[in-house]
Each structure stands twice: as structure tokens, then as C-alpha cells.
Amino acid sequence: MSAQTYHGSCHCGAVAFEVTLALDHLVTCNCSICRRQGTILGFAPAENFTLLKGAENLSDYQFASGNIHHEFCKTCGVKSFSRGVGPDGVEMRAINVRCLDGADIDSLSPQKYDGASLKG
Ligand SMILES: [Zn+2]
């Protein structure tokens, strides 16, 4: 699957972004936050991500190690992406691909990731 540029947003539209990524190497995770939120995550380097609007409407939630910034919309509560630094030191965005326009969610094959064993 080749990389494509998608438009993504929270539910109310206050937060919107563009991201270029391929919808493979996706994960669902069983950690304490992912299992509650039901996110399907795809990963992109920060340079492939542009926040179009809503910086002032994001709330930054952190827990455990605090390595990941779980950004969610203050108005509608939807988490469309989070921020963090990858193992190789590269600034990354974890995209909730459920928030991408035109992504055919039912056609995706995310791999299960055992985040619960790593971060709780
Ligand atoms: Zn919103």
C-alpha cells in the first residue's frame, strides 16, 4: 500500500490536520488508554503531519511515563492523533486512522500490539 495524503479531523471539526501515510502497519493496542478509546493507530514522522487548525482547542493528556502526548479536542473529546518520540529519536505522530476522511476502516487489517505489557 502506498502512502497517501489524508485529511483528518475530530468530530466537531475544531481540530483538523493533513497527514501522509500508508494505511498498512496499523495497530490496535490493549493498553489502558487504547482499549478504552478503540483507536486504530498508524504512524507517521512529524514532517508528514500538518495541523491545519485547532492547536488552541487541543488538550494534552499524559499518563505513566508521560512519553506520549494524547491530544484530544476540548469540545468534542475525540482524540484524532497523539505526539511522541520514536525509539530512534524521531518526532512522531500516532494517527487515529478512524478520523481520516476516506479511509475505508473495514478494509484495514491492523495488527494487535501488546501495549498493556509494556506501559500498563
Ligand atoms: Zn472536536
Short mmCIF file of N, CA, C and O and ligand atoms in Angstrom, two decimals:
data_model
loop_
_atom_site.label_atom_id
_atom_site.label_comp_id
_atom_site.label_asym_id
_atom_site.label_seq_id
_atom_site.Cartn_x
_atom_site.Cartn_y
_atom_site.Cartn_z
N MET A 1 0.86 -1.19 0.00
CA MET A 1 0.00 0.00 0.00
C MET A 1 0.89 1.24 0.00
O MET A 1 1.83 1.32 0.76
N SER A 2 0.58 2.17 -0.87
CA SER A 2 1.45 3.34 -0.95
C SER A 2 0.92 4.47 -0.07
O SER A 2 -0.26 4.52 0.26
N ALA A 3 1.83 5.35 0.29
CA ALA A 3 1.46 6.48 1.14
C ALA A 3 0.55 7.43 0.37
O ALA A 3 0.70 7.61 -0.84
N GLN A 4 -0.36 8.00 1.10
CA GLN A 4 -1.35 8.90 0.52
C GLN A 4 -1.54 10.04 1.51
O GLN A 4 -1.31 9.86 2.71
N THR A 5 -1.98 11.18 1.02
CA THR A 5 -2.24 12.28 1.92
C THR A 5 -3.73 12.31 2.28
O THR A 5 -4.58 12.28 1.39
N TYR A 6 -3.99 12.29 3.55
CA TYR A 6 -5.36 12.27 4.05
C TYR A 6 -5.64 13.54 4.85
O TYR A 6 -4.74 14.09 5.49
N HIS A 7 -6.90 13.94 4.82
CA HIS A 7 -7.38 14.99 5.71
C HIS A 7 -8.04 14.29 6.89
O HIS A 7 -8.80 13.33 6.71
N GLY A 8 -7.72 14.77 8.10
CA GLY A 8 -8.32 14.18 9.29
C GLY A 8 -8.86 15.26 10.20
O GLY A 8 -8.46 16.42 10.12
N SER A 9 -9.77 14.87 11.06
CA SER A 9 -10.33 15.85 11.99
C SER A 9 -10.94 15.15 13.20
O SER A 9 -11.18 13.94 13.18
N CYS A 10 -11.18 15.95 14.22
CA CYS A 10 -12.00 15.48 15.34
C CYS A 10 -13.46 15.46 14.90
O CYS A 10 -13.77 15.77 13.74
N HIS A 11 -14.38 15.18 15.79
CA HIS A 11 -15.78 15.08 15.38
C HIS A 11 -16.39 16.43 15.06
O HIS A 11 -17.08 16.60 14.06
N CYS A 12 -16.13 17.43 15.90
CA CYS A 12 -16.78 18.74 15.71
C CYS A 12 -16.08 19.57 14.66
O CYS A 12 -16.62 20.58 14.21
N GLY A 13 -14.86 19.17 14.27
CA GLY A 13 -14.15 19.88 13.21
C GLY A 13 -13.26 21.01 13.70
O GLY A 13 -12.61 21.67 12.89
N ALA A 14 -13.22 21.23 15.00
CA ALA A 14 -12.36 22.30 15.53
C ALA A 14 -10.88 21.99 15.26
O ALA A 14 -10.07 22.88 15.04
N VAL A 15 -10.55 20.68 15.31
CA VAL A 15 -9.18 20.22 15.07
C VAL A 15 -9.14 19.54 13.71
O VAL A 15 -9.94 18.64 13.44
N ALA A 16 -8.24 20.00 12.85
CA ALA A 16 -8.11 19.39 11.53
C ALA A 16 -6.64 19.32 11.15
O ALA A 16 -5.84 20.17 11.56
N PHE A 17 -6.30 18.31 10.39
CA PHE A 17 -4.90 18.11 10.01
C PHE A 17 -4.81 17.38 8.68
O PHE A 17 -5.80 16.84 8.19
N GLU A 18 -3.60 17.41 8.12
CA GLU A 18 -3.28 16.61 6.95
C GLU A 18 -2.12 15.71 7.32
O GLU A 18 -1.20 16.14 8.03
N VAL A 19 -2.16 14.50 6.84
CA VAL A 19 -1.06 13.58 7.12
C VAL A 19 -0.84 12.68 5.92
O VAL A 19 -1.79 12.29 5.24
N THR A 20 0.43 12.39 5.65
CA THR A 20 0.76 11.47 4.57
C THR A 20 1.27 10.18 5.19
O THR A 20 2.24 10.19 5.94
N LEU A 21 0.54 9.12 4.93
CA LEU A 21 0.96 7.81 5.43
C LEU A 21 0.29 6.72 4.61
O LEU A 21 -0.66 6.97 3.86
N ALA A 22 0.84 5.51 4.73
CA ALA A 22 0.22 4.33 4.12
C ALA A 22 -0.61 3.64 5.19
O ALA A 22 -0.19 3.57 6.35
N LEU A 23 -1.76 3.14 4.80
CA LEU A 23 -2.63 2.51 5.79
C LEU A 23 -2.29 1.03 5.96
O LEU A 23 -3.16 0.16 5.94
N ASP A 24 -0.99 0.78 6.08
CA ASP A 24 -0.56 -0.56 6.50
C ASP A 24 0.28 -0.37 7.76
O ASP A 24 0.45 0.76 8.23
N HIS A 25 0.77 -1.40 8.34
CA HIS A 25 1.47 -1.33 9.62
C HIS A 25 0.62 -0.59 10.66
O HIS A 25 1.12 0.24 11.40
N LEU A 26 -0.66 -0.87 10.64
CA LEU A 26 -1.56 -0.27 11.63
C LEU A 26 -1.63 -1.17 12.84
O LEU A 26 -1.42 -2.38 12.75
N VAL A 27 -1.94 -0.57 13.98
CA VAL A 27 -2.08 -1.38 15.18
C VAL A 27 -3.34 -1.01 15.97
O VAL A 27 -3.80 0.13 15.96
N THR A 28 -3.87 -2.02 16.63
CA THR A 28 -4.77 -1.79 17.75
C THR A 28 -4.00 -2.27 18.96
O THR A 28 -3.20 -3.19 18.89
N CYS A 29 -4.21 -1.62 20.08
CA CYS A 29 -3.38 -1.84 21.25
C CYS A 29 -4.29 -2.10 22.45
O CYS A 29 -5.38 -1.55 22.54
N ASN A 30 -3.78 -2.92 23.38
CA ASN A 30 -4.58 -3.28 24.55
C ASN A 30 -4.16 -2.53 25.81
O ASN A 30 -4.50 -2.93 26.92
N CYS A 31 -3.39 -1.46 25.65
CA CYS A 31 -3.00 -0.70 26.83
C CYS A 31 -4.23 0.00 27.43
O CYS A 31 -5.30 0.02 26.83
N SER A 32 -4.04 0.59 28.60
CA SER A 32 -5.18 1.10 29.37
C SER A 32 -5.94 2.21 28.65
O SER A 32 -7.14 2.37 28.84
N ILE A 33 -5.25 2.97 27.81
CA ILE A 33 -5.97 4.05 27.13
C ILE A 33 -6.52 3.58 25.78
O ILE A 33 -7.66 3.88 25.43
N CYS A 34 -5.73 2.81 25.03
CA CYS A 34 -6.19 2.39 23.69
C CYS A 34 -7.41 1.49 23.77
O CYS A 34 -8.31 1.58 22.93
N ARG A 35 -7.44 0.63 24.79
CA ARG A 35 -8.59 -0.28 24.84
C ARG A 35 -9.86 0.47 25.18
O ARG A 35 -10.96 0.06 24.81
N ARG A 36 -9.73 1.59 25.86
CA ARG A 36 -10.91 2.40 26.16
C ARG A 36 -11.34 3.24 24.97
O ARG A 36 -12.53 3.48 24.76
N GLN A 37 -10.35 3.70 24.22
CA GLN A 37 -10.68 4.63 23.13
C GLN A 37 -10.98 3.92 21.81
O GLN A 37 -11.59 4.52 20.92
N GLY A 38 -10.52 2.70 21.66
CA GLY A 38 -10.82 1.96 20.44
C GLY A 38 -10.12 2.49 19.20
O GLY A 38 -10.60 2.32 18.08
N THR A 39 -8.99 3.12 19.40
CA THR A 39 -8.27 3.69 18.28
C THR A 39 -7.64 2.61 17.40
O THR A 39 -7.24 1.54 17.87
N ILE A 40 -7.56 2.90 16.11
CA ILE A 40 -6.69 2.15 15.19
C ILE A 40 -5.59 3.13 14.81
O ILE A 40 -5.87 4.21 14.28
N LEU A 41 -4.35 2.76 15.13
CA LEU A 41 -3.25 3.71 15.00
C LEU A 41 -2.37 3.44 13.80
O LEU A 41 -2.00 2.29 13.52
N GLY A 42 -2.02 4.52 13.11
CA GLY A 42 -1.00 4.50 12.07
C GLY A 42 0.06 5.51 12.46
O GLY A 42 -0.25 6.49 13.16
N PHE A 43 1.28 5.31 12.02
CA PHE A 43 2.38 6.14 12.50
C PHE A 43 3.04 6.89 11.35
O PHE A 43 3.28 6.33 10.28
N ALA A 44 3.33 8.15 11.61
CA ALA A 44 3.97 8.99 10.60
C ALA A 44 4.99 9.89 11.29
O ALA A 44 4.73 10.37 12.40
N PRO A 45 6.12 10.15 10.63
CA PRO A 45 7.05 11.14 11.18
C PRO A 45 6.38 12.51 11.19
O PRO A 45 5.51 12.80 10.36
N ALA A 46 6.77 13.34 12.15
CA ALA A 46 6.13 14.65 12.31
C ALA A 46 6.16 15.47 11.03
O ALA A 46 5.25 16.25 10.76
N GLU A 47 7.21 15.29 10.22
CA GLU A 47 7.32 16.09 8.99
C GLU A 47 6.22 15.74 7.99
O GLU A 47 5.97 16.51 7.07
N ASN A 48 5.57 14.59 8.17
CA ASN A 48 4.46 14.20 7.28
C ASN A 48 3.11 14.67 7.80
O ASN A 48 2.07 14.31 7.25
N PHE A 49 3.14 15.42 8.89
CA PHE A 49 1.90 15.82 9.57
C PHE A 49 1.81 17.33 9.64
O PHE A 49 2.77 18.00 10.03
N THR A 50 0.67 17.89 9.27
CA THR A 50 0.45 19.33 9.39
C THR A 50 -0.87 19.58 10.11
O THR A 50 -1.92 19.13 9.64
N LEU A 51 -0.80 20.25 11.23
CA LEU A 51 -2.02 20.66 11.93
C LEU A 51 -2.58 21.87 11.20
O LEU A 51 -1.92 22.91 11.11
N LEU A 52 -3.78 21.74 10.65
CA LEU A 52 -4.37 22.82 9.86
C LEU A 52 -5.07 23.83 10.77
O LEU A 52 -5.06 25.03 10.49
N LYS A 53 -5.71 23.34 11.80
CA LYS A 53 -6.35 24.25 12.75
C LYS A 53 -6.64 23.52 14.06
O LYS A 53 -6.68 22.28 14.09
N GLY A 54 -6.84 24.32 15.11
CA GLY A 54 -7.30 23.75 16.36
C GLY A 54 -6.24 23.60 17.43
O GLY A 54 -6.51 23.00 18.46
N ALA A 55 -5.03 24.14 17.22
CA ALA A 55 -3.99 24.00 18.24
C ALA A 55 -4.49 24.46 19.61
O ALA A 55 -4.22 23.84 20.64
N GLU A 56 -5.25 25.56 19.61
CA GLU A 56 -5.75 26.13 20.87
C GLU A 56 -6.90 25.31 21.44
O GLU A 56 -7.30 25.50 22.58
N ASN A 57 -7.43 24.38 20.64
CA ASN A 57 -8.57 23.59 21.09
C ASN A 57 -8.16 22.18 21.53
O ASN A 57 -9.00 21.34 21.79
N LEU A 58 -6.84 21.95 21.59
CA LEU A 58 -6.36 20.62 21.99
C LEU A 58 -6.02 20.60 23.47
O LEU A 58 -5.45 21.55 24.00
N SER A 59 -6.36 19.51 24.12
CA SER A 59 -5.95 19.29 25.49
C SER A 59 -4.95 18.14 25.47
O SER A 59 -5.13 17.15 24.75
N ASP A 60 -3.90 18.26 26.24
CA ASP A 60 -2.81 17.28 26.22
C ASP A 60 -2.91 16.40 27.46
O ASP A 60 -2.68 16.86 28.57
N TYR A 61 -3.25 15.14 27.25
CA TYR A 61 -3.36 14.19 28.37
C TYR A 61 -2.14 13.28 28.38
O TYR A 61 -1.75 12.74 27.35
N GLN A 62 -1.54 13.13 29.56
CA GLN A 62 -0.38 12.24 29.69
C GLN A 62 -0.57 11.34 30.89
O GLN A 62 -1.20 11.70 31.87
N PHE A 63 0.02 10.14 30.82
CA PHE A 63 -0.02 9.23 31.97
C PHE A 63 1.23 8.36 31.94
O PHE A 63 2.00 8.41 30.99
N ALA A 64 1.39 7.57 32.98
CA ALA A 64 2.52 6.65 33.10
C ALA A 64 3.82 7.40 32.84
O ALA A 64 4.11 8.39 33.51
N SER A 65 4.60 6.98 31.87
CA SER A 65 5.90 7.58 31.63
C SER A 65 5.79 9.02 31.14
O SER A 65 6.75 9.78 31.20
N GLY A 66 4.63 9.40 30.63
CA GLY A 66 4.46 10.75 30.09
C GLY A 66 5.17 10.96 28.77
O GLY A 66 5.34 12.08 28.32
N ASN A 67 5.56 9.86 28.12
CA ASN A 67 6.28 9.98 26.86
C ASN A 67 5.37 10.35 25.69
O ASN A 67 5.84 10.85 24.68
N ILE A 68 4.10 10.05 25.84
CA ILE A 68 3.17 10.27 24.74
C ILE A 68 2.19 11.37 25.13
O ILE A 68 1.63 11.36 26.22
N HIS A 69 2.01 12.32 24.22
CA HIS A 69 1.04 13.38 24.42
C HIS A 69 -0.24 12.99 23.71
O HIS A 69 -0.30 13.00 22.48
N HIS A 70 -1.24 12.61 24.50
CA HIS A 70 -2.53 12.22 23.94
C HIS A 70 -3.36 13.49 23.78
O HIS A 70 -3.90 14.01 24.74
N GLU A 71 -3.41 13.98 22.56
CA GLU A 71 -4.11 15.25 22.29
C GLU A 71 -5.56 14.95 21.97
O GLU A 71 -5.85 14.13 21.10
N PHE A 72 -6.47 15.62 22.65
CA PHE A 72 -7.87 15.45 22.30
C PHE A 72 -8.57 16.80 22.23
O PHE A 72 -8.14 17.78 22.85
N CYS A 73 -9.63 16.84 21.46
CA CYS A 73 -10.39 18.08 21.26
C CYS A 73 -11.15 18.45 22.52
O CYS A 73 -11.88 17.63 23.08
N LYS A 74 -10.99 19.70 22.96
CA LYS A 74 -11.67 20.15 24.18
C LYS A 74 -13.17 20.23 24.00
O LYS A 74 -13.91 20.22 24.97
N THR A 75 -13.62 20.34 22.76
CA THR A 75 -15.06 20.49 22.52
C THR A 75 -15.75 19.14 22.41
O THR A 75 -16.72 18.88 23.11
N CYS A 76 -15.25 18.27 21.55
CA CYS A 76 -15.97 17.02 21.29
C CYS A 76 -15.30 15.80 21.94
O CYS A 76 -15.89 14.72 21.97
N GLY A 77 -14.08 15.95 22.44
CA GLY A 77 -13.43 14.87 23.16
C GLY A 77 -12.73 13.84 22.30
O GLY A 77 -12.11 12.91 22.83
N VAL A 78 -12.81 13.99 20.99
CA VAL A 78 -12.22 12.97 20.11
C VAL A 78 -10.70 13.14 20.05
O VAL A 78 -10.19 14.25 19.86
N LYS A 79 -10.01 12.01 20.20
CA LYS A 79 -8.56 12.01 20.01
C LYS A 79 -8.25 11.56 18.59
O LYS A 79 -8.46 10.40 18.25
N SER A 80 -7.78 12.49 17.79
CA SER A 80 -7.50 12.14 16.39
C SER A 80 -6.03 11.84 16.16
O SER A 80 -5.68 11.23 15.16
N PHE A 81 -5.17 12.26 17.08
CA PHE A 81 -3.75 11.93 16.96
C PHE A 81 -3.07 12.09 18.31
O PHE A 81 -3.63 12.72 19.23
N SER A 82 -1.89 11.54 18.45
CA SER A 82 -1.06 11.82 19.62
C SER A 82 0.37 12.07 19.14
O SER A 82 0.72 11.78 18.00
N ARG A 83 1.17 12.64 20.05
CA ARG A 83 2.54 13.01 19.71
C ARG A 83 3.52 12.27 20.59
O ARG A 83 3.26 12.05 21.77
N GLY A 84 4.67 11.94 20.04
CA GLY A 84 5.70 11.32 20.84
C GLY A 84 6.98 11.20 20.04
O GLY A 84 7.05 11.64 18.89
N VAL A 85 7.99 10.62 20.68
CA VAL A 85 9.28 10.44 20.02
C VAL A 85 9.51 8.94 19.86
O VAL A 85 9.37 8.18 20.83
N GLY A 86 9.82 8.52 18.65
CA GLY A 86 10.04 7.11 18.36
C GLY A 86 11.33 6.60 18.99
O GLY A 86 12.15 7.39 19.49
N PRO A 87 11.53 5.28 18.98
CA PRO A 87 12.72 4.66 19.57
C PRO A 87 14.02 5.19 18.96
O PRO A 87 15.06 5.23 19.62
N ASP A 88 13.93 5.63 17.70
CA ASP A 88 15.11 6.15 17.02
C ASP A 88 15.28 7.66 17.21
O ASP A 88 16.11 8.28 16.57
N GLY A 89 14.47 8.25 18.11
CA GLY A 89 14.62 9.68 18.40
C GLY A 89 13.88 10.60 17.46
O GLY A 89 13.97 11.81 17.58
N VAL A 90 13.12 10.03 16.52
CA VAL A 90 12.39 10.85 15.55
C VAL A 90 11.04 11.26 16.14
O VAL A 90 10.33 10.43 16.71
N GLU A 91 10.73 12.53 16.02
CA GLU A 91 9.42 13.04 16.47
C GLU A 91 8.32 12.43 15.59
O GLU A 91 8.37 12.52 14.35
N MET A 92 7.35 11.78 16.24
CA MET A 92 6.34 11.02 15.51
C MET A 92 4.93 11.51 15.85
O MET A 92 4.69 12.12 16.89
N ARG A 93 4.01 11.16 14.97
CA ARG A 93 2.60 11.33 15.25
C ARG A 93 1.95 9.96 15.12
O ARG A 93 2.20 9.23 14.15
N ALA A 94 1.14 9.61 16.11
CA ALA A 94 0.32 8.40 16.03
C ALA A 94 -1.08 8.85 15.64
O ALA A 94 -1.73 9.60 16.38
N ILE A 95 -1.50 8.44 14.48
CA ILE A 95 -2.76 8.93 13.92
C ILE A 95 -3.87 7.93 14.21
O ILE A 95 -3.70 6.72 13.97
N ASN A 96 -4.98 8.42 14.70
CA ASN A 96 -6.16 7.58 14.83
C ASN A 96 -6.81 7.52 13.45
O ASN A 96 -7.53 8.44 13.05
N VAL A 97 -6.52 6.45 12.70
CA VAL A 97 -6.95 6.43 11.30
C VAL A 97 -8.47 6.42 11.17
O VAL A 97 -9.00 6.68 10.08
N ARG A 98 -9.17 6.15 12.24
CA ARG A 98 -10.64 6.27 12.21
C ARG A 98 -11.08 7.71 11.95
O ARG A 98 -12.24 7.95 11.59
N CYS A 99 -10.18 8.67 12.16
CA CYS A 99 -10.51 10.08 11.99
C CYS A 99 -10.13 10.62 10.62
O CYS A 99 -10.27 11.82 10.37
N LEU A 100 -9.63 9.74 9.74
CA LEU A 100 -9.22 10.20 8.41
C LEU A 100 -10.37 10.11 7.42
O LEU A 100 -11.03 9.06 7.31
N ASP A 101 -10.59 11.19 6.68
CA ASP A 101 -11.62 11.19 5.64
C ASP A 101 -11.23 10.16 4.57
O ASP A 101 -10.08 10.12 4.13
N GLY A 102 -12.16 9.37 4.14
CA GLY A 102 -11.94 8.48 3.01
C GLY A 102 -11.21 7.20 3.33
O GLY A 102 -10.99 6.38 2.43
N ALA A 103 -10.81 7.00 4.58
CA ALA A 103 -10.17 5.74 4.93
C ALA A 103 -11.26 4.68 5.12
O ALA A 103 -12.20 4.88 5.87
N ASP A 104 -11.12 3.58 4.38
CA ASP A 104 -12.12 2.51 4.44
C ASP A 104 -11.79 1.60 5.63
O ASP A 104 -11.02 0.65 5.51
N ILE A 105 -12.36 1.94 6.78
CA ILE A 105 -11.97 1.29 8.04
C ILE A 105 -12.15 -0.23 7.97
O ILE A 105 -11.31 -0.99 8.45
N ASP A 106 -13.22 -0.67 7.34
CA ASP A 106 -13.50 -2.12 7.32
C ASP A 106 -12.51 -2.90 6.47
O ASP A 106 -12.42 -4.12 6.58
N SER A 107 -11.78 -2.21 5.61
CA SER A 107 -10.82 -2.91 4.75
C SER A 107 -9.44 -3.01 5.40
O SER A 107 -8.54 -3.64 4.85
N LEU A 108 -9.26 -2.39 6.55
CA LEU A 108 -7.94 -2.35 7.17
C LEU A 108 -7.68 -3.62 7.97
O LEU A 108 -8.60 -4.26 8.46
N SER A 109 -6.41 -3.95 8.11
CA SER A 109 -6.02 -5.15 8.86
C SER A 109 -4.98 -4.80 9.91
O SER A 109 -3.80 -5.15 9.78
N PRO A 110 -5.41 -4.11 10.96
CA PRO A 110 -4.43 -3.74 12.00
C PRO A 110 -3.91 -4.96 12.75
O PRO A 110 -4.63 -5.94 12.93
N GLN A 111 -2.65 -4.87 13.16
CA GLN A 111 -2.05 -5.92 13.97
C GLN A 111 -2.29 -5.60 15.44
O GLN A 111 -2.34 -4.44 15.82
N LYS A 112 -2.41 -6.64 16.24
CA LYS A 112 -2.58 -6.42 17.67
C LYS A 112 -1.23 -6.13 18.31
O LYS A 112 -0.24 -6.81 18.03
N TYR A 113 -1.20 -5.10 19.14
CA TYR A 113 0.02 -4.70 19.82
C TYR A 113 -0.21 -4.82 21.33
O TYR A 113 -1.21 -4.31 21.85
N ASP A 114 0.71 -5.49 22.01
CA ASP A 114 0.54 -5.76 23.43
C ASP A 114 1.11 -4.62 24.28
O ASP A 114 2.08 -4.79 25.03
N GLY A 115 0.49 -3.45 24.15
CA GLY A 115 0.94 -2.29 24.90
C GLY A 115 0.72 -2.46 26.41
O GLY A 115 1.42 -1.85 27.21
N ALA A 116 -0.24 -3.28 26.79
CA ALA A 116 -0.54 -3.45 28.20
C ALA A 116 0.67 -4.01 28.97
O ALA A 116 0.92 -3.64 30.11
N SER A 117 1.44 -4.88 28.32
CA SER A 117 2.61 -5.46 28.97
C SER A 117 3.75 -4.48 29.10
O SER A 117 4.64 -4.64 29.93
N LEU A 118 3.73 -3.45 28.26
CA LEU A 118 4.85 -2.51 28.22
C LEU A 118 4.61 -1.27 29.06
O LEU A 118 5.50 -0.78 29.71
N LYS A 119 3.39 -0.75 29.00
CA LYS A 119 3.16 0.52 29.68
C LYS A 119 1.93 0.53 30.56
O LYS A 119 1.63 1.53 31.18
N GLY A 120 1.19 -0.57 30.57
CA GLY A 120 0.08 -0.66 31.50
C GLY A 120 -1.21 -0.12 30.99
O GLY A 120 -1.33 0.48 30.00
ZN ZN B 1 -13.74 18.43 18.25
#
